[in-house]
Amino acid sequence: MVVIKNSVIRNIIRIGVPFLLMPAVVAVGVFVFDDKSYAFVSLAVALLSCVLFVAGFEKKRTGTGRMALVAVLVALTVTGRFIPYFKPVAALTVITGMYLGGEAGFLVGAMAAVISNFYFGQGPWTPFQMLAWGMIGFIAGLFCDILKRGKLPLIIYGVFSGIFFSFVMDVWTVLWYNRTFDGSMYLAAIVTALPYTVIYAVSNVFFLLILKKPIGGKLERICLKYRL
Amino acid sequence: MEIFKVKDLNFKYALGTEKAVNNVSFTVSRGEFVTMCGATGSGKSTLLKLLKREISPVGDKSGEILFMGHPIEDMENRDSAAKIGFVMQDPEQQIVTDKVWHELAFGLENLGLDNAVIRRRVSEMASYFGIESWFEKSVRELSGGQKQLLNLASVMVMQPEVLLLDEPTAQLDPIAAADFIATVAKLNRETALTVIISEHRPENVISVSDKLMALDHGEILAFGDTRETVAKLTGNARFMEGMPAAVRLFSGLNLKGACPLDVSEGRRFIEDNFKNDIRELPKKLRERSEEKVLEFKNVNFRYGKDLPDVIRNMSFEVRKGEIFCLLGGNGSGKSTTLALAAGLKQAYAGEIRVFGKKIREYKAGSLYRGCVAMLPQDVQALFIGDSVKEELQEVKFKPDMFPFDLSPFAERHPFDLSGGEQQLLGLAKVMAAEPRLLLLDEPTKGLDAYAKKEIAGVLRKLKGLGLSIVFVTHDTEFAAAVADRCALVFRGEVTSEGETRQFFSENNFYTTAVNRMTRGFYDGILRVREAEEIIHLNGGH
Amino acid sequence: MTEYSEYNPIVTFVYFLAVAGLAMFIMNPVLLTVSLLGSVVCFCLKRNKGEKANVLIFVGLFVVLALINPLFHHNGVTVLFLINDNPITLEALAYGVTASVMVISVLFWFRSFSALMTGDKLLYVFGRFSPKFSLMISMALRYIPLFAERSKKIKDARRAMGAYEEENLWDSVKGGVKVFISLTGQSLEKGIITADSMEARGYGSGKRTFFSRYVFKKKDGIALVLILLLTAAVMAAKMAGVLDFSFYPAAEGELFSVWAVGAYACYGVLTLLPLMSEITEREKWRYLRSKI
């Protein structure tokens, strides 16, 4: 019973979400609620992209070894979020993306967000954090060759991901509070969040530079040794 | 009914040069309890894994493995997973989920069973194993022994025909190990479960096993009825290392005939065959140095304000050049004592002096420079690099200071080393700070007899270099072999202490097997070698 | 004790989704006030022992959020006073207060949510849709406390061999990073053992089921239907425009029309469901106990 039900539901999610639900969400957002309810739309889009990604992951066959490694990396990343101020969350996500592929990178970022929020507090921001960190890991997977090449690409990507994370979270904060996008308020949010953005960028670069070699090396060795 | 039939099995690891399993053929029938023995690297672990398709190592394989008449390669995925159960060495890392109930259900979920069936099987298993009371718990609340029982239960819930166990008690303390083996033996007796277990300390399982398989360099040296196989192996020094004391004694005396297996048989064997006109070996007097290197005076410690004392009024002293051993059960406080001596924890009352100076007065890490160093229970906690060479470079290790040559391993990865080699690497790293007092927390945990001998040798050499050593162990045999003085820790106190021979002679239970075997017949005999000696002094056979 | 938490996790999950979702997207001052009251009641009822409400932080946040809007938005017809030639208007202030009521009430809803939806329960809800994802979450949840213990051990081990210094900040950072690298190496190596243990027990051998100890009882069905009906009613009111209220340029919209009051009532019942269930369960228990 449960099995059939599950697969049906999963198929609905897989096919239904991109083709029907997403436009439907936008339509609901525009017509049902205020015509300016960007907050609702953005939240729904963030949630659904995560759902979509998980559905894709669910469908694929993943080696057990890879799964275990990703679970370990998620737990390490969550542990890393407890370090005050300078957090290696994005750096670990990037390193995972570089050495285990974009999908693993997305999973580590997204899962670390959900799980760490059990300790730091869940909220409507959770899907955005999932998406932001997830994307940081995913994009690292796409550009892994360039990122592995030298320090400069790594530094650039570290800074970029700090700004990207801040950007996504600020946009959401303003949308949530203000319901429509508001330039001056967004600017204010950017300015108040500037110290955090700087800390994100600096800690990303710092941790990427010192962790890339040892952790990347360990990941490479394990993948080689156990043929993952 | 034949459960396993293995024919001409050969196996070479993908990156290996030698065959790990060499021309092996054997049969195991339903309900048999088979013990595999052999040194690390003898191929017993590889052979066991080859019997379990899901975790078979990668490499060249030839030959045939039949499970209940069918090649294991042809089995259905789910049959193969369920019918051949496998329990590994590391209790912690085998656990997949975070709750006991979920762990028990994990295998059944994989088999695609529905909720009602899982519920029934899980509750039945929990009742049989007597683990109902922890059903709701998080796995992290369990002790090591409980974790390994949970692993066993999580495999048994899948109703296997055969249970393969790869050194399942290596990480457990003696009491938990005995419990675990008793549970496996009970399953074997009560449910006709076939058991194949590899053990680095066969002495724990030999009395319950029907058959013994001796492996060396990937070959079967002997396989058959336990008693007969043991008899065949006597005289083979390598195999005798891990055997029960009675067997080692029998072998050491070069005797033929029925070999005693356990303490009571050994006792009868000695009384029936030898005289005891001379009851004691001549005493060797040992000078005790006057210099105190470690001193505990009425030390008290607890983990939190409102928690009970873990260490209460502990007092003892260690003199220069001594190997001092702290023995005791789980939770007696012996590891905490070591952490206090290493300055990792602070006592709230009493005084700890290291080389005559109060431990609090060592400022800013000076305690760890040329003074004290500690080897932790889990040596892997010391590893950080990707090769032995890197590990040693990290601490600026100078090879001439360490009485063991690590250069053959230089390029290997620390995690690819055997347990004994890892222990030696850890010891080398710790020794790099040139300590004068070395603290070791269970240095023989998980090691086989050969590795233990190696460690014992290194410790004696370090002592010869003028080092003082304090170690904590559960292992009475090891303590008797290397320690100059021993102390028993019970509920946070030292309850008895003395020179090793005297210490064990005064204990009735907490002593070596040879001592229990010779007690009242000879005096102060702790080790097999001493028993042989006194038997010879009494005229031998 | 907290009887509402005894409902099937799906019910709890849908409840919080509905009650917080409605609050987040319906900008109606009365409805949001109801939400704030309900969320505080629920929080007081359900919070974990020892968890303090941090009233001061919430009050502070409330004030800040309420004041941000008028400082940035100057539309609105009722000018209160001028700051730097910029008018501070009553409408903008009203909007700010409403928005901060919304934010604070959502924060409270989520705190109750976190207290009630433990990892176990959330896994139950998601496990049916995504067994693999939730298994990984379960594994990660197991690893987190394990890694905390492990890193403590590594730190101690390194300190006791003189390889962990903390005389200055840079040394501590370096030491911390080394502990983390060592933890990573060890944990990745050991992760492979877990993978073996999973495969040995048939992981990946075919379709997996999801075992859970929660059952969907009749009372769960009733509660779920009730939640959905109330939610639908409020949504319908919103769609019909009954709850529309605009702040600019001047406050406009009838807050207390009959239909609007009906919608508030529905939402009010929804927010008070935990309290009501708690009371009925308590009475039921008292009755049952009297018969023991």
CSV table of C-alpha atoms in Angstrom, one decimal, chain B residues 21-159:
chain,number,residue,atom,x,y,z
B,21,VAL,CA,43.2,-15.9,0.1
B,22,ASN,CA,45.0,-18.8,-1.4
B,23,ASN,CA,43.3,-22.0,-2.6
B,24,VAL,CA,40.8,-22.3,0.2
B,25,SER,CA,38.2,-25.0,0.3
B,26,PHE,CA,35.9,-25.9,3.2
B,27,THR,CA,32.4,-26.7,4.2
B,28,VAL,CA,30.3,-25.4,7.0
B,29,SER,CA,27.1,-27.2,8.0
B,30,ARG,CA,23.9,-26.0,9.6
B,31,GLY,CA,24.2,-25.2,13.3
B,32,GLU,CA,28.0,-25.3,13.5
B,33,PHE,CA,29.9,-22.7,15.4
B,34,VAL,CA,33.2,-22.1,13.6
B,35,THR,CA,36.0,-19.9,14.9
B,36,MET,CA,38.6,-18.5,12.5
B,37,CYS,CA,42.0,-17.7,14.0
B,38,GLY,CA,45.2,-16.3,12.6
B,39,ALA,CA,47.3,-13.2,12.9
B,40,THR,CA,46.4,-9.8,11.4
B,41,GLY,CA,46.9,-10.2,7.7
B,42,SER,CA,46.3,-13.9,7.7
B,43,GLY,CA,43.3,-13.3,5.4
B,44,LYS,CA,40.5,-14.2,7.9
B,45,SER,CA,38.7,-10.9,7.5
B,46,THR,CA,39.0,-11.0,3.7
B,47,LEU,CA,37.7,-14.6,3.6
B,48,LEU,CA,34.7,-13.6,5.8
B,49,LYS,CA,33.9,-10.6,3.5
B,50,LEU,CA,34.1,-12.8,0.4
B,51,LEU,CA,31.3,-14.9,1.9
B,52,LYS,CA,29.1,-11.8,2.1
B,53,ARG,CA,28.6,-10.6,-1.4
B,54,GLU,CA,27.5,-7.0,-0.6
B,55,ILE,CA,30.8,-6.1,1.0
B,56,SER,CA,33.2,-8.4,-0.9
B,57,PRO,CA,36.4,-6.5,-1.5
B,58,VAL,CA,37.4,-5.5,-5.1
B,59,GLY,CA,40.0,-7.6,-6.8
B,60,ASP,CA,40.6,-10.8,-8.7
B,61,LYS,CA,38.6,-13.7,-7.5
B,62,SER,CA,38.5,-17.3,-8.7
B,63,GLY,CA,36.8,-20.4,-7.3
B,64,GLU,CA,33.3,-21.1,-6.0
B,65,ILE,CA,31.3,-20.1,-3.0
B,66,LEU,CA,28.0,-22.0,-2.6
B,67,PHE,CA,25.4,-20.9,-0.1
B,68,MET,CA,22.9,-23.6,0.5
B,69,GLY,CA,23.8,-25.2,-2.8
B,70,HIS,CA,23.7,-22.0,-5.0
B,71,PRO,CA,26.6,-19.7,-6.0
B,72,ILE,CA,26.3,-16.6,-3.9
B,73,GLU,CA,26.5,-14.5,-7.1
B,74,ASP,CA,23.2,-15.9,-8.3
B,75,MET,CA,21.3,-15.1,-5.2
B,76,GLU,CA,18.5,-12.6,-5.2
B,77,ASN,CA,19.6,-9.3,-3.7
B,78,ARG,CA,17.3,-9.5,-0.8
B,79,ASP,CA,18.0,-13.1,-0.1
B,80,SER,CA,21.6,-12.4,0.0
B,81,ALA,CA,21.2,-9.5,2.3
B,82,ALA,CA,18.9,-11.2,4.7
B,83,LYS,CA,20.1,-14.8,4.8
B,84,ILE,CA,23.8,-14.0,5.4
B,85,GLY,CA,24.2,-11.7,8.4
B,86,PHE,CA,27.4,-9.8,9.0
B,87,VAL,CA,28.6,-8.1,12.2
B,88,MET,CA,31.7,-6.0,12.0
B,89,GLN,CA,34.4,-4.9,14.5
B,90,ASP,CA,33.6,-1.3,15.1
B,91,PRO,CA,30.5,-1.0,17.3
B,92,GLU,CA,30.0,2.7,16.8
B,93,GLN,CA,30.4,3.0,13.0
B,94,GLN,CA,28.1,0.1,12.0
B,95,ILE,CA,25.1,1.9,13.4
B,96,VAL,CA,23.3,3.9,10.7
B,97,THR,CA,20.5,5.7,12.3
B,98,ASP,CA,20.1,7.8,15.4
B,99,LYS,CA,17.5,5.8,17.3
B,100,VAL,CA,17.6,2.2,18.6
B,101,TRP,CA,14.2,1.3,17.2
B,102,HIS,CA,15.0,2.8,13.8
B,103,GLU,CA,18.3,0.9,13.7
B,104,LEU,CA,16.5,-2.4,14.5
B,105,ALA,CA,14.0,-1.6,11.7
B,106,PHE,CA,16.7,-0.5,9.2
B,107,GLY,CA,17.4,-3.9,7.6
B,108,LEU,CA,13.7,-4.7,7.3
B,109,GLU,CA,12.9,-1.4,5.7
B,110,ASN,CA,15.6,-2.3,3.1
B,111,LEU,CA,13.8,-5.6,2.5
B,112,GLY,CA,10.7,-3.6,1.7
B,113,LEU,CA,8.6,-5.2,4.4
B,114,ASP,CA,5.4,-3.4,5.5
B,115,ASN,CA,4.9,-1.7,8.8
B,116,ALA,CA,3.0,-4.4,10.6
B,117,VAL,CA,5.7,-7.1,9.8
B,118,ILE,CA,8.5,-4.8,10.8
B,119,ARG,CA,6.7,-3.9,14.1
B,120,ARG,CA,6.3,-7.6,14.9
B,121,ARG,CA,9.8,-8.6,14.1
B,122,VAL,CA,11.4,-5.7,15.8
B,123,SER,CA,9.5,-6.1,19.0
B,124,GLU,CA,10.2,-9.9,19.0
B,125,MET,CA,13.9,-9.3,18.6
B,126,ALA,CA,14.1,-6.6,21.2
B,127,SER,CA,12.4,-8.9,23.7
B,128,TYR,CA,14.7,-11.8,22.9
B,129,PHE,CA,17.8,-9.7,23.4
B,130,GLY,CA,16.4,-8.0,26.5
B,131,ILE,CA,16.9,-4.5,25.0
B,132,GLU,CA,13.3,-3.4,25.4
B,133,SER,CA,14.2,-0.8,27.9
B,134,TRP,CA,16.5,1.0,25.5
B,135,PHE,CA,14.1,0.8,22.6
B,136,GLU,CA,13.3,4.6,22.6
B,137,LYS,CA,16.8,5.7,23.3
B,138,SER,CA,19.3,7.5,21.1
B,139,VAL,CA,22.1,5.2,20.1
B,140,ARG,CA,24.6,7.6,21.6
B,141,GLU,CA,23.3,6.9,25.1
B,142,LEU,CA,24.5,3.3,24.8
B,143,SER,CA,27.8,1.8,26.0
B,144,GLY,CA,30.1,0.1,23.6
B,145,GLY,CA,28.9,-3.3,24.6
B,146,GLN,CA,25.3,-2.3,24.2
B,147,LYS,CA,26.0,-0.9,20.8
B,148,GLN,CA,27.5,-4.1,19.6
B,149,LEU,CA,24.5,-6.1,21.0
B,150,LEU,CA,22.3,-3.6,19.0
B,151,ASN,CA,24.3,-4.4,15.9
B,152,LEU,CA,23.8,-8.1,16.5
B,153,ALA,CA,20.1,-7.6,17.0
B,154,SER,CA,19.8,-5.5,13.9
B,155,VAL,CA,21.3,-8.3,11.9
B,156,MET,CA,19.3,-11.0,13.6
B,157,VAL,CA,16.0,-9.3,13.0
B,158,MET,CA,16.5,-10.1,9.3
B,159,GLN,CA,16.4,-13.8,10.2
